[in-house]
Amino acid sequence: MTDQQRSNTPKTDQIGIITGGSLKNNLQARLTVPSHEVQEGAFVVAGGEKDRWLFYGLITDLRLEAHDPRYAQEDLGRRLSPRLAGLLRAQTLYTSAEITNTLMMEPGPDPLEDPEGYETWFQSVLTESVPPQPAKTVPLHHAPVRLARAEDIALIFGKEGEKAFFRLGDTLEQGHPVCVNLDRLVQRSAGIFGATGTGKSFLTRVILAGLIQHDKTAVLIFDMHNEYGPDDIASDTGLHVPGLKGKFPTKVRMVGLGRNATIRGARPDYTLEVAEADITPEDVLLLAQELNLRDTTATTLDALRASFHGTWFSEFKKMRTNAFVPGDDGKLEPAPDSVQAWAESVGVHGSAAEALHSKLRRLFNAPYIVEQPAANALQQMIDNLDNGQHVVLSFGDYETDLDYLFVSNLLTRRIREVWEKRTNDFRGGKGAPEPRPLVIAVEEAHKLLNREMASQTSFSTIAREMRKYYVTLLIIDQRPSQIYDEVMSQLGTRITGWLGDSDDIAAVLTGLASRDALRGMLARLQPKEEVLMLGWGVPMPIVIRSRRYDNVFWEELLQPKTSSRKTNTVFDGLDF
Amino acid sequence: MADHIEIGRLLRSETTGFVFGCKLDQIDSPSFGALVRVRMDDHYQIFGLIYDIQVQDDGLVRQLITSDTLANEAWLDTRGNRTVPVEIGVLALGYMLDGQVSHLLPPRPPLSLDEIFLCTPAEIAAFTGAGRMGYLRHVLRDQDKPVEELLAAHLKQARDVQSAAGNPAWFEAALEEVIALLKDDYPTLMRVLGAVDELELARDRQSELNGRLG
């Protein structure tokens, strides 16, 4: 028997052997199966069941190799008979794989020989009493490499339906379920990225549905394009897309912006109006780019606040511009209720104040900003979030960047203040209850978290604080490179679909040790199908075929016991 | 026994091989690439592969060649009574001790005038089918010998025997071993496989011919 024959002896699902590598770089494996049986991003396990450690990693590169280059360059099929050529190719031409060495774990009992022992050990892994640990050594030479089995995936990523494990998709080759730990996902801010049309919104819906169903976290969604709350029609397929409100009618509260808001023709549960008294100068400064504000704006706003305190917005709005009255000397002078008069009285440059007033006219005229809202919708939203409900704020007809930036930032600031106070009360030993964790989902995040604005918005504060005050972000964006580096580096979990721009790819991989290996993988993801998960919420990066947002999804989520999904593995008896 | 064909006696030997001699009229039996054995005693036999057959000249042959006519009697006398033996070189491949085949070199070489026998199909099947074909490395060791042709001839003989013995997979396994042993030597391996390819083609042609003849 030749070495080749020996290596071809069936050893379960082996695909190759380890031939080299290091801790600093990746592992190299020689494949014993044809290259087309393995794909980039495949989750593999190195090491035998009797070895001290099993190593877990991803295939990040595949290379065609030859024992001698002449074997590759010669057209063997023309020179030799098909049988001889085949035998020669089998031994001299091969594929090598580059594998990230990410995690290692001691193998548990054999599930077939000792099912009970294995189950006990498996549960101890899920409860993290025997967790997988970062790889601190490397596999032996010629350690067998195999594609991960369902139980490997369950060990590393959790088992669907147990604890907070939520299936986000399946492995590429064998379709084994890959879960994300929802409790862990919301412990730090997270991001969902992908170029336009790569299924980002569907993936976001899947995650939001999972969070709502899990019911441990309150979710506030700033629904700029009215996608998440109401039912919708997919732009590409024309199929009906269920909204979160329709599927969780009692858990999800739809809030419309403005007194007469309708969302896709339907009335929301209630409407939100912004009280003028709630607006701070900082809320206005945030709109510097949108309103083309000058450098003098901050000074003018400070003067307004100093003059009128909490009613500065209302008072400023009431002032007249270009209003003059004859003075005692017959000359025209600023009217007492004019901007100019106020400016002169406080020593602010009149034309700067006039210009600011003019530029704030878009806010003055916004129908959703009123002096006295009909109801305290903000408090109602907070109550909803407290009471185990989730809020989708739909912007209805107010889809401009100005509306989105202004309202989302103002609300987030107010809500965060509430959560901060509650957290302090809870930690201050006042017997206050522990705040319910809150996730704020923000679309078009680069508009709020770009380099210029990041330091001014509440969002960047939340991202930096992580879960200090029980509030985290779920940011959704197609241009992660436009988001400020410091914010990106604070994101715990990143889930990304296909990205074409190299800057966007680099941004998503910011701060990751294995970013070089993952970069190519990210650029070759199948749009609308595959996503790369990495960061805090998952033990190691992995490419998955994302879960479809369809009727099957809802059936599985809402009626898991009658799920049509069937996983056929030899471990069915062990409930995998 | 009739199937134990003696083909000569040993002239000289060393650990890696030996040379035996036979008369000119015995030359029909040994052939290039054939597997032979030397029976040392009841428990110990040495196996080898014929890699060279040399017919030496002598004074009489030289005279006869230069004569104008060659009488039939002289020709027959030279073939039957010539005192210069045909020298046949054998590469040692292994041995059998107490019925166990080993593909290591024999512990001691055969001795002068030991009898050499052609291996029977059963002996060929037993020797080539034992172990992991380690004997092939001895064939490939000496690049001064016509390795390609020698391997091709041996593989043909062994393939036919193994197929007849119900082990057609042997041939492919042998080729895999040859490739494994020679893959570092691209030119030699390609020459060997070229020679083996000739075998395949010849067999295909023979099968086609047999098919036509019904």
Short mmCIF file of N, CA and C in Angstrom, two decimals, chain A residues 358-490:
data_model
loop_
_atom_site.label_atom_id
_atom_site.label_comp_id
_atom_site.label_asym_id
_atom_site.label_seq_id
_atom_site.Cartn_x
_atom_site.Cartn_y
_atom_site.Cartn_z
N SER A 358 -32.52 82.35 9.88
CA SER A 358 -32.94 81.96 8.54
C SER A 358 -32.70 80.47 8.30
N LYS A 359 -31.54 80.01 8.75
CA LYS A 359 -31.19 78.60 8.49
C LYS A 359 -31.99 77.65 9.36
N LEU A 360 -32.43 78.14 10.51
CA LEU A 360 -33.24 77.27 11.38
C LEU A 360 -34.70 77.22 10.94
N ARG A 361 -34.99 77.95 9.87
CA ARG A 361 -36.38 77.99 9.44
C ARG A 361 -36.90 76.59 9.10
N ARG A 362 -36.01 75.73 8.62
CA ARG A 362 -36.45 74.37 8.29
C ARG A 362 -36.95 73.65 9.55
N LEU A 363 -36.29 73.95 10.67
CA LEU A 363 -36.76 73.34 11.92
C LEU A 363 -38.00 74.05 12.44
N PHE A 364 -37.99 75.38 12.31
CA PHE A 364 -39.15 76.14 12.78
C PHE A 364 -40.41 75.66 12.07
N ASN A 365 -40.24 75.29 10.81
CA ASN A 365 -41.41 74.90 10.01
C ASN A 365 -41.70 73.41 10.05
N ALA A 366 -40.87 72.65 10.75
CA ALA A 366 -41.12 71.20 10.81
C ALA A 366 -42.40 70.94 11.57
N PRO A 367 -43.37 70.27 10.94
CA PRO A 367 -44.68 70.10 11.61
C PRO A 367 -44.58 69.26 12.88
N TYR A 368 -43.57 68.45 13.01
CA TYR A 368 -43.50 67.59 14.18
C TYR A 368 -42.84 68.29 15.38
N ILE A 369 -42.36 69.51 15.18
CA ILE A 369 -41.81 70.26 16.31
C ILE A 369 -42.88 71.27 16.74
N VAL A 370 -43.37 71.07 17.92
CA VAL A 370 -44.48 71.91 18.39
C VAL A 370 -44.15 72.47 19.77
N GLU A 371 -44.85 73.53 20.10
CA GLU A 371 -44.58 74.14 21.40
C GLU A 371 -45.07 73.24 22.51
N GLN A 372 -46.26 72.68 22.31
CA GLN A 372 -46.83 71.84 23.35
C GLN A 372 -47.38 70.56 22.71
N PRO A 373 -46.67 69.46 22.77
CA PRO A 373 -47.17 68.22 22.17
C PRO A 373 -48.48 67.80 22.82
N ALA A 374 -49.31 67.14 21.99
CA ALA A 374 -50.60 66.68 22.49
C ALA A 374 -50.43 65.64 23.58
N ALA A 375 -49.40 64.85 23.48
CA ALA A 375 -49.16 63.82 24.49
C ALA A 375 -47.66 63.70 24.70
N ASN A 376 -47.31 63.16 25.83
CA ASN A 376 -45.89 62.96 26.09
C ASN A 376 -45.46 61.63 25.48
N ALA A 377 -45.26 61.66 24.15
CA ALA A 377 -44.95 60.43 23.43
C ALA A 377 -43.59 59.87 23.85
N LEU A 378 -42.67 60.77 24.18
CA LEU A 378 -41.35 60.29 24.58
C LEU A 378 -41.46 59.42 25.83
N GLN A 379 -42.25 59.90 26.79
CA GLN A 379 -42.43 59.12 28.02
C GLN A 379 -43.13 57.81 27.71
N GLN A 380 -44.06 57.87 26.77
CA GLN A 380 -44.77 56.65 26.40
C GLN A 380 -43.81 55.64 25.77
N MET A 381 -42.91 56.16 24.97
CA MET A 381 -41.91 55.25 24.37
C MET A 381 -41.06 54.60 25.44
N ILE A 382 -40.64 55.41 26.41
CA ILE A 382 -39.82 54.88 27.49
C ILE A 382 -40.60 53.85 28.29
N ASP A 383 -41.88 54.14 28.52
CA ASP A 383 -42.71 53.17 29.25
C ASP A 383 -42.84 51.87 28.47
N ASN A 384 -43.05 52.02 27.17
CA ASN A 384 -43.14 50.82 26.34
C ASN A 384 -41.87 49.97 26.45
N LEU A 385 -40.76 50.64 26.33
CA LEU A 385 -39.47 49.92 26.37
C LEU A 385 -39.27 49.27 27.74
N ASP A 386 -39.77 49.94 28.76
CA ASP A 386 -39.69 49.39 30.12
C ASP A 386 -40.54 48.15 30.30
N ASN A 387 -41.70 48.17 29.62
CA ASN A 387 -42.69 47.14 29.85
C ASN A 387 -42.54 45.94 28.91
N GLY A 388 -41.37 45.76 28.39
CA GLY A 388 -41.14 44.59 27.56
C GLY A 388 -41.63 44.76 26.14
N GLN A 389 -41.96 45.98 25.77
CA GLN A 389 -42.34 46.21 24.39
C GLN A 389 -41.18 46.82 23.62
N HIS A 390 -41.36 46.87 22.32
CA HIS A 390 -40.31 47.38 21.46
C HIS A 390 -40.91 48.47 20.58
N VAL A 391 -40.12 49.44 20.25
CA VAL A 391 -40.66 50.61 19.56
C VAL A 391 -39.99 50.77 18.19
N VAL A 392 -40.85 50.93 17.18
CA VAL A 392 -40.35 51.26 15.85
C VAL A 392 -40.80 52.68 15.56
N LEU A 393 -39.86 53.58 15.47
CA LEU A 393 -40.20 54.95 15.13
C LEU A 393 -40.07 55.11 13.62
N SER A 394 -41.22 55.25 12.97
CA SER A 394 -41.21 55.41 11.52
C SER A 394 -41.24 56.90 11.19
N PHE A 395 -40.44 57.27 10.26
CA PHE A 395 -40.34 58.68 9.94
C PHE A 395 -41.40 59.12 8.93
N GLY A 396 -42.17 58.14 8.46
CA GLY A 396 -43.27 58.49 7.58
C GLY A 396 -42.81 59.30 6.39
N ASP A 397 -43.36 60.47 6.24
CA ASP A 397 -43.00 61.31 5.09
C ASP A 397 -41.75 62.14 5.36
N TYR A 398 -41.27 62.07 6.57
CA TYR A 398 -40.07 62.89 6.91
C TYR A 398 -38.80 62.09 6.70
N GLU A 399 -38.45 61.94 5.46
CA GLU A 399 -37.33 61.05 5.14
C GLU A 399 -36.04 61.80 4.83
N THR A 400 -36.03 63.11 5.09
CA THR A 400 -34.79 63.82 4.78
C THR A 400 -33.75 63.53 5.87
N ASP A 401 -32.49 63.73 5.49
CA ASP A 401 -31.42 63.52 6.45
C ASP A 401 -31.58 64.42 7.66
N LEU A 402 -32.09 65.64 7.39
CA LEU A 402 -32.25 66.58 8.50
C LEU A 402 -33.21 66.02 9.55
N ASP A 403 -34.35 65.54 9.10
CA ASP A 403 -35.34 64.98 10.04
C ASP A 403 -34.72 63.80 10.80
N TYR A 404 -34.06 62.94 10.04
CA TYR A 404 -33.53 61.72 10.65
C TYR A 404 -32.46 62.03 11.69
N LEU A 405 -31.53 62.90 11.30
CA LEU A 405 -30.44 63.23 12.22
C LEU A 405 -30.97 63.92 13.47
N PHE A 406 -31.84 64.86 13.23
CA PHE A 406 -32.33 65.67 14.35
C PHE A 406 -33.13 64.83 15.34
N VAL A 407 -34.11 64.11 14.83
CA VAL A 407 -35.01 63.38 15.72
C VAL A 407 -34.29 62.21 16.39
N SER A 408 -33.54 61.46 15.62
CA SER A 408 -32.90 60.27 16.21
C SER A 408 -31.89 60.67 17.28
N ASN A 409 -31.16 61.71 17.02
CA ASN A 409 -30.17 62.12 18.01
C ASN A 409 -30.82 62.68 19.27
N LEU A 410 -31.87 63.50 19.05
CA LEU A 410 -32.55 64.11 20.20
C LEU A 410 -33.18 63.03 21.09
N LEU A 411 -33.86 62.09 20.45
CA LEU A 411 -34.51 61.03 21.22
C LEU A 411 -33.48 60.16 21.94
N THR A 412 -32.44 59.84 21.22
CA THR A 412 -31.41 58.97 21.81
C THR A 412 -30.78 59.65 23.02
N ARG A 413 -30.54 60.94 22.89
CA ARG A 413 -29.96 61.67 24.02
C ARG A 413 -30.88 61.61 25.23
N ARG A 414 -32.16 61.84 24.97
CA ARG A 414 -33.10 61.85 26.09
C ARG A 414 -33.23 60.45 26.73
N ILE A 415 -33.31 59.46 25.88
CA ILE A 415 -33.50 58.10 26.40
C ILE A 415 -32.25 57.65 27.15
N ARG A 416 -31.12 57.98 26.58
CA ARG A 416 -29.88 57.59 27.27
C ARG A 416 -29.78 58.24 28.64
N GLU A 417 -30.22 59.50 28.73
CA GLU A 417 -30.20 60.19 30.03
C GLU A 417 -31.05 59.44 31.05
N VAL A 418 -32.21 58.97 30.57
CA VAL A 418 -33.10 58.21 31.47
C VAL A 418 -32.40 56.94 31.93
N TRP A 419 -31.81 56.23 30.96
CA TRP A 419 -31.15 54.95 31.31
C TRP A 419 -29.93 55.18 32.21
N GLU A 420 -29.24 56.29 31.98
CA GLU A 420 -28.08 56.60 32.80
C GLU A 420 -28.51 56.84 34.25
N LYS A 421 -29.61 57.57 34.40
CA LYS A 421 -30.10 57.85 35.76
C LYS A 421 -30.54 56.56 36.44
N ARG A 422 -31.23 55.73 35.68
CA ARG A 422 -31.69 54.47 36.27
C ARG A 422 -30.51 53.57 36.67
N THR A 423 -29.52 53.59 35.82
CA THR A 423 -28.35 52.77 36.13
C THR A 423 -27.67 53.27 37.40
N ASN A 424 -27.54 54.57 37.50
CA ASN A 424 -26.92 55.14 38.69
C ASN A 424 -27.74 54.84 39.94
N ASP A 425 -29.08 54.91 39.79
CA ASP A 425 -29.95 54.57 40.93
C ASP A 425 -29.78 53.11 41.32
N PHE A 426 -29.70 52.27 40.29
CA PHE A 426 -29.57 50.84 40.55
C PHE A 426 -28.24 50.54 41.24
N ARG A 427 -27.20 51.16 40.76
CA ARG A 427 -25.88 50.88 41.32
C ARG A 427 -25.61 51.66 42.60
N GLY A 428 -26.45 52.67 42.82
CA GLY A 428 -26.22 53.50 44.00
C GLY A 428 -26.82 52.93 45.27
N GLY A 429 -27.34 51.74 45.18
CA GLY A 429 -27.87 51.09 46.37
C GLY A 429 -29.19 51.67 46.83
N LYS A 430 -29.95 52.26 45.89
CA LYS A 430 -31.24 52.85 46.28
C LYS A 430 -32.37 51.85 46.12
N GLY A 431 -32.04 50.64 45.84
CA GLY A 431 -33.07 49.62 45.69
C GLY A 431 -33.82 49.70 44.38
N ALA A 432 -33.30 50.50 43.48
CA ALA A 432 -33.96 50.62 42.18
C ALA A 432 -33.74 49.34 41.37
N PRO A 433 -34.73 48.99 40.51
CA PRO A 433 -34.56 47.77 39.71
C PRO A 433 -33.46 47.95 38.66
N GLU A 434 -32.95 46.83 38.24
CA GLU A 434 -31.92 46.88 37.20
C GLU A 434 -32.56 47.31 35.88
N PRO A 435 -31.98 48.26 35.19
CA PRO A 435 -32.58 48.72 33.93
C PRO A 435 -32.63 47.58 32.91
N ARG A 436 -33.67 47.61 32.10
CA ARG A 436 -33.77 46.62 31.04
C ARG A 436 -32.80 47.03 29.92
N PRO A 437 -31.96 46.11 29.47
CA PRO A 437 -31.02 46.48 28.40
C PRO A 437 -31.77 46.99 27.17
N LEU A 438 -31.21 48.00 26.56
CA LEU A 438 -31.86 48.63 25.40
C LEU A 438 -30.90 48.62 24.21
N VAL A 439 -31.44 48.22 23.08
CA VAL A 439 -30.67 48.28 21.84
C VAL A 439 -31.34 49.31 20.94
N ILE A 440 -30.54 50.23 20.45
CA ILE A 440 -31.08 51.24 19.53
C ILE A 440 -30.55 50.93 18.14
N ALA A 441 -31.47 50.62 17.25
CA ALA A 441 -31.08 50.28 15.88
C ALA A 441 -31.11 51.54 15.02
N VAL A 442 -30.00 51.80 14.37
CA VAL A 442 -29.84 53.03 13.61
C VAL A 442 -29.43 52.71 12.18
N GLU A 443 -30.25 53.13 11.24
CA GLU A 443 -29.88 52.97 9.83
C GLU A 443 -29.04 54.15 9.37
N GLU A 444 -28.43 53.98 8.22
CA GLU A 444 -27.61 55.06 7.65
C GLU A 444 -26.71 55.64 8.73
N ALA A 445 -26.06 54.76 9.44
CA ALA A 445 -25.33 55.19 10.63
C ALA A 445 -24.20 56.16 10.31
N HIS A 446 -23.66 56.07 9.08
CA HIS A 446 -22.53 56.96 8.79
C HIS A 446 -22.95 58.43 8.83
N LYS A 447 -24.23 58.69 8.67
CA LYS A 447 -24.67 60.08 8.73
C LYS A 447 -24.60 60.63 10.17
N LEU A 448 -24.69 59.72 11.12
CA LEU A 448 -24.66 60.14 12.52
C LEU A 448 -23.30 59.92 13.17
N LEU A 449 -22.54 59.04 12.57
CA LEU A 449 -21.30 58.63 13.23
C LEU A 449 -20.08 58.88 12.36
N ASN A 450 -20.18 59.84 11.44
CA ASN A 450 -19.00 60.13 10.64
C ASN A 450 -18.00 60.94 11.46
N ARG A 451 -16.86 61.14 10.88
CA ARG A 451 -15.76 61.78 11.62
C ARG A 451 -16.16 63.15 12.16
N GLU A 452 -16.92 63.90 11.37
CA GLU A 452 -17.26 65.25 11.78
C GLU A 452 -18.28 65.26 12.92
N MET A 453 -19.22 64.32 12.89
CA MET A 453 -20.32 64.37 13.83
C MET A 453 -20.17 63.45 15.03
N ALA A 454 -19.26 62.51 14.90
CA ALA A 454 -19.21 61.46 15.92
C ALA A 454 -19.04 62.04 17.33
N SER A 455 -18.27 63.09 17.43
CA SER A 455 -18.00 63.60 18.76
C SER A 455 -19.19 64.34 19.35
N GLN A 456 -20.16 64.68 18.50
CA GLN A 456 -21.27 65.49 18.99
C GLN A 456 -22.53 64.68 19.28
N THR A 457 -22.65 63.52 18.71
CA THR A 457 -23.92 62.80 18.87
C THR A 457 -23.91 61.88 20.09
N SER A 458 -25.12 61.56 20.51
CA SER A 458 -25.26 60.63 21.62
C SER A 458 -24.83 59.23 21.21
N PHE A 459 -24.91 58.98 19.91
CA PHE A 459 -24.60 57.63 19.44
C PHE A 459 -23.15 57.26 19.69
N SER A 460 -22.26 58.18 19.41
CA SER A 460 -20.84 57.85 19.63
C SER A 460 -20.57 57.65 21.11
N THR A 461 -21.27 58.41 21.95
CA THR A 461 -21.11 58.22 23.40
C THR A 461 -21.54 56.81 23.79
N ILE A 462 -22.68 56.39 23.26
CA ILE A 462 -23.17 55.05 23.59
C ILE A 462 -22.19 53.99 23.09
N ALA A 463 -21.70 54.19 21.88
CA ALA A 463 -20.77 53.19 21.32
C ALA A 463 -19.53 53.07 22.20
N ARG A 464 -19.06 54.20 22.69
CA ARG A 464 -17.84 54.17 23.51
C ARG A 464 -18.10 53.59 24.90
N GLU A 465 -19.30 53.84 25.42
CA GLU A 465 -19.60 53.38 26.78
C GLU A 465 -19.82 51.87 26.86
N MET A 466 -20.02 51.27 25.71
CA MET A 466 -20.41 49.87 25.64
C MET A 466 -21.68 49.67 26.43
N ARG A 467 -21.71 48.82 27.40
CA ARG A 467 -23.00 48.59 28.05
C ARG A 467 -23.05 49.21 29.45
N LYS A 468 -22.22 50.22 29.64
CA LYS A 468 -22.13 50.81 30.96
C LYS A 468 -23.50 51.23 31.49
N TYR A 469 -24.30 51.81 30.60
CA TYR A 469 -25.63 52.26 31.03
C TYR A 469 -26.75 51.43 30.39
N TYR A 470 -26.43 50.22 30.07
CA TYR A 470 -27.41 49.27 29.55
C TYR A 470 -27.99 49.67 28.19
N VAL A 471 -27.32 50.54 27.49
CA VAL A 471 -27.78 50.94 26.16
C VAL A 471 -26.67 50.65 25.15
N THR A 472 -27.02 49.95 24.10
CA THR A 472 -26.05 49.69 23.03
C THR A 472 -26.70 49.99 21.69
N LEU A 473 -25.87 50.06 20.68
CA LEU A 473 -26.36 50.39 19.34
C LEU A 473 -26.31 49.16 18.43
N LEU A 474 -27.23 49.14 17.51
CA LEU A 474 -27.13 48.21 16.39
C LEU A 474 -27.12 49.10 15.16
N ILE A 475 -25.94 49.30 14.61
CA ILE A 475 -25.86 50.23 13.50
C ILE A 475 -25.87 49.47 12.19
N ILE A 476 -26.58 50.05 11.23
CA ILE A 476 -26.78 49.40 9.94
C ILE A 476 -26.29 50.36 8.88
N ASP A 477 -25.38 49.92 8.05
CA ASP A 477 -24.80 50.88 7.13
C ASP A 477 -24.19 50.19 5.93
N GLN A 478 -24.16 50.92 4.80
CA GLN A 478 -23.51 50.38 3.61
C GLN A 478 -22.14 50.99 3.37
N ARG A 479 -21.78 52.00 4.13
CA ARG A 479 -20.47 52.64 3.96
C ARG A 479 -19.72 52.70 5.29
N PRO A 480 -19.28 51.58 5.80
CA PRO A 480 -18.60 51.60 7.10
C PRO A 480 -17.33 52.45 7.12
N SER A 481 -16.76 52.68 5.94
CA SER A 481 -15.55 53.51 5.94
C SER A 481 -15.86 54.96 6.31
N GLN A 482 -17.14 55.34 6.18
CA GLN A 482 -17.51 56.71 6.52
C GLN A 482 -17.76 56.88 8.02
N ILE A 483 -17.78 55.79 8.73
CA ILE A 483 -17.99 55.87 10.17
C ILE A 483 -16.65 56.09 10.86
N TYR A 484 -16.70 56.90 11.86
CA TYR A 484 -15.46 57.30 12.54
C TYR A 484 -14.73 56.06 13.09
N ASP A 485 -13.41 56.06 12.89
CA ASP A 485 -12.60 54.89 13.28
C ASP A 485 -12.81 54.49 14.74
N GLU A 486 -12.87 55.48 15.58
CA GLU A 486 -12.98 55.17 17.01
C GLU A 486 -14.28 54.46 17.33
N VAL A 487 -15.32 54.83 16.62
CA VAL A 487 -16.61 54.17 16.82
C VAL A 487 -16.53 52.74 16.28
N MET A 488 -15.96 52.61 15.08
CA MET A 488 -15.85 51.27 14.48
C MET A 488 -15.07 50.32 15.39
N SER A 489 -14.01 50.87 15.97
CA SER A 489 -13.18 50.00 16.81
C SER A 489 -13.90 49.58 18.09
N GLN A 490 -14.95 50.31 18.45
CA GLN A 490 -15.68 49.96 19.66
C GLN A 490 -16.81 48.97 19.40
#
